[in-house]
C-alpha cells in the first residue's frame, strides 16, 4: 500500500461478482442466479432501525467478523498510534465479512458503527473531512436499503456500497483520482435504489444491466487496489498509463449510468401507465362529487367512492378493501391525486400534505428561505385535521423551537429549505405531528454553525476562568467579555472552551462564529472580514454600498432567526490605532467598537468575546449595553502565568514518563507560560531531546536551534509576538526588547537606573506601567515593592532578535548597548549577592529570602560571565 496510510490487506475486501458481493471463502453464485428465489427469509419485514448512537454503545458486534465498537477502535488507535484513516479502512473491510449471512440488520448496524467512528474523530483532520464527503452517499443508500428490507438485488447494492466505501477510504488517503472514481461509482447506487422496482422484475434486460453494474464496480475496485499497492516511485513512473485506464473506466461508468436509467424507465412503464389510468377514472368520480377538497371532508361521499373504486385493477385505491379502516388512507390518496395533477418539483416530495403545500406556495422553486417556509407551515396545510395543525403550531410556537426543527431538517446547513431536504425529513407515510416532534428531538447539530478552532481537551489551571466566562455569557445581559493576557497564556483556549460548553448545551442555536482580525488595517477590510467570517458561504458585495450593506443583511438574518449567537473576535490587539480610512479621524479599533455596538443592537441575542494581548478599552461597549437596558457591563478577564503546580501538571500530561522533580526543573528553566511548556514537553515526550539536554539549552530559543520541529513552532510564536510588538510606540518597543535581552528574572524601577540609566521617577515608573498595560510584562505585588518580569514569549522572541542585527536595528535596538547593559547587569548582580551573603551572617532568615529571590538573576549573570 502506497504512502503507508493504511495497512496492506492480505485478504482484501470480498470480491464483487456478477449479481452478489461474495465474502472471502464462500462460493460464488452463477450469473443467472439473480431471481426472487434468493429472497432472504426475513425480507418480508423491515429491519429494525439501528441508530448511530446505539451502535456506538453496543458491546461488540452481532455480525460475524463485524467491526469493533467505535470507542474501542478509537482507543486502540490512539494507544497503538494507528492513524485515523487506517482505522477506518480496517473497519470498512471488516464490515464486509457479514455477507455470508446476508442479514440486513447486520448491514445497517455495521454501517452505523462505521459512521459513529467517523463522527467521533475531530473534524480538523483533513483526511476525515474528505472521507465524510465521500461516505455520505454510501451511508444513505445502506440505511435506505436496510430499512426497506428489499430482496436481492437490494443486498447486492448494499454490498457494492460497502466495498466502494472501503476503496473510497483508501483512495482518499492516497490518490485524488482514485477517490474521484470511487465517488462517481457511488453516485450510481442511488439510481439503483430509486428504480428498485424495475430491477426486482427479473427480466433479462434488467439482469444484464445489473451484471454490467457490478462488473464495473469490480473493475474499479481492482484498478484502485492495483494503484494503491504501487509504491510512490512506480506510481509516478506509470501514471501515464494509469490515466488512460481511468479514462476507459469513465466511459464504462457513463454507459452503465445511461443503461441503469433506461432500464428502470422501461421496467416501470407498465406500472406507471396502470396508475395513470386508475387516477383518471378516480378523478372523474371526484369531479362528480364537487372536487377533492369537498370530497375529503364528506365521509358519506368517501364511503361511496370506495364502493365505486372496488374491483379496479390499478395500484392505488384497488389495494384498499376494508371500508371501516380506509377513510384516513383514502383521504391521503385523494391528497396525492390532487398533488399529482400538475407537474413540478413538488412531485419529488413523498409526504402528500407537504407535496400539496409546496405545489400551492412554492410551485416553481426547488429552494425557499426558512422564513418563507415558516410563513405558510403549518397554517396552510390542506386535508388535515385543524386540531393537528394547532398542535404543530404549538410545537413550533417560539423561535428556539423552530430553530431546533430547522437544525434537524436543513441538511445542507445553508439557511434555506430544499425539496430534497423535505423529502429526506418526511418519508411518504409519516404523520406530520409525530415527525415534527421526532425531528426536534433528534437534531444532529447543536447550532446553525460551529466555526471555533480546536483547542486542547484539557486546560490546566484555567478552570475558574472558564467557569466564570461561561456563567457570564449564559446569564441575562452578559453580552460582551474580554479575555486578555500575554502571548501563550491560553486566551483563545479559555474563550473557546467556555463558548463550546454553551454550544454543546444547546444554548447557541444561532451558531458559534470565529473572526480573526490579523492583517486588518482599514475600515473596509474590517467590514469585509466580519461579513466573511459571519457567513457560512461567500456572498457578493454590493458594488455601491460595499461590505456595509452585506453586513447589515447578515445581521438581519441572525436577528430573524431569534436564537442565541456566540461570536469570538481574536487578535484584537493587532488592529491599528491609525485612521480607518482617508480623511477619517477614527482608528480601526474605534471602528470595531462602533461595529460591535451596531451588532449588539441589531442582534439582541448575540454575545461577543474579545481575545487580546492588550487590555482594550471596553467602556464604550459597556455604556451602550447599559443604555439598551438589561445589559451588564463588559466582563474583563485577565490571564497570567500558571501556578507552579498547574505548570508541572501540564508538562506531565504530555510527558507522562517524566518525574515531578524533572517537570519542576523544566518549569524553573522555561517559565510558566502554557504554550512554551507544551512545546518543551512535546520535544521530550517525542524523544527528540532528553530532559537534561533540554535544560542545558537555556531556553526555547536554544532548543529551537537544535531541533527543526521546535524551531518551526517557535518561529511561528516569535513572528506573532514581534508583529504585536511593532504596534507599540517605538521607544516602548526598544526598551522592552532590551529588558527582555538583559534581565532574566524580576526587576523594579531601581534596576532600570543601574543597568539602562533610566531614572526611576518618573521615567522608570511610567515605562513599567506602559509595559504592564500592553500585557508584555507580569507584575508581582507580594513583596513590599512591585516587581516586574518580561513574559516568556516576549523574552524568547527578543533572544531571536538579538541574533539578527538587521532586525534589531529595525526595531530600534542597538546590540552594542545591549552588551554593555549585560556587563552592568552582571556587576549589579555580583554586588547585590555580596551584600546578601554578608547580611546572612547577622540576619540569616531575612537574608535567605533575599538570596532566593536573587538566585535566577545571579545564575544568569554567572552563565554570562
JSON list of C-alpha atoms in Angstrom, two decimals, residues 52 69 123 137 275 285 305 314 383 392 476 484 529 581 655 680 733 758 779 842:
[
{"chain": "A", "resi": 52, "resn": "UNK", "atom": "CA", "xyz": [-25.61, 5.50, 15.26]},
{"chain": "A", "resi": 69, "resn": "UNK", "atom": "CA", "xyz": [-17.25, -0.65, 18.77]},
{"chain": "A", "resi": 123, "resn": "UNK", "atom": "CA", "xyz": [-13.26, 17.48, 12.28]},
{"chain": "A", "resi": 137, "resn": "UNK", "atom": "CA", "xyz": [-23.91, 8.89, -0.20]},
{"chain": "A", "resi": 275, "resn": "UNK", "atom": "CA", "xyz": [-51.62, 4.06, -12.21]},
{"chain": "A", "resi": 285, "resn": "UNK", "atom": "CA", "xyz": [-65.57, 10.29, -9.68]},
{"chain": "A", "resi": 305, "resn": "UNK", "atom": "CA", "xyz": [-66.11, 6.39, -3.66]},
{"chain": "A", "resi": 314, "resn": "UNK", "atom": "CA", "xyz": [-54.72, -0.11, -10.78]},
{"chain": "A", "resi": 383, "resn": "UNK", "atom": "CA", "xyz": [-56.68, 17.85, 4.11]},
{"chain": "A", "resi": 392, "resn": "UNK", "atom": "CA", "xyz": [-47.96, 21.50, 15.14]},
{"chain": "A", "resi": 476, "resn": "UNK", "atom": "CA", "xyz": [-29.18, 37.55, 31.42]},
{"chain": "A", "resi": 484, "resn": "UNK", "atom": "CA", "xyz": [-6.65, 39.41, 27.72]},
{"chain": "A", "resi": 529, "resn": "UNK", "atom": "CA", "xyz": [-13.67, 40.35, 7.46]},
{"chain": "A", "resi": 581, "resn": "UNK", "atom": "CA", "xyz": [-9.86, 55.43, 6.14]},
{"chain": "A", "resi": 655, "resn": "UNK", "atom": "CA", "xyz": [5.36, 13.76, 29.05]},
{"chain": "A", "resi": 680, "resn": "UNK", "atom": "CA", "xyz": [9.16, 21.71, 25.57]},
{"chain": "A", "resi": 733, "resn": "UNK", "atom": "CA", "xyz": [9.26, 48.55, 21.95]},
{"chain": "A", "resi": 758, "resn": "UNK", "atom": "CA", "xyz": [16.53, 55.16, 33.14]},
{"chain": "A", "resi": 779, "resn": "UNK", "atom": "CA", "xyz": [3.68, 42.07, 37.97]},
{"chain": "A", "resi": 842, "resn": "UNK", "atom": "CA", "xyz": [23.83, 38.68, 61.10]}
]
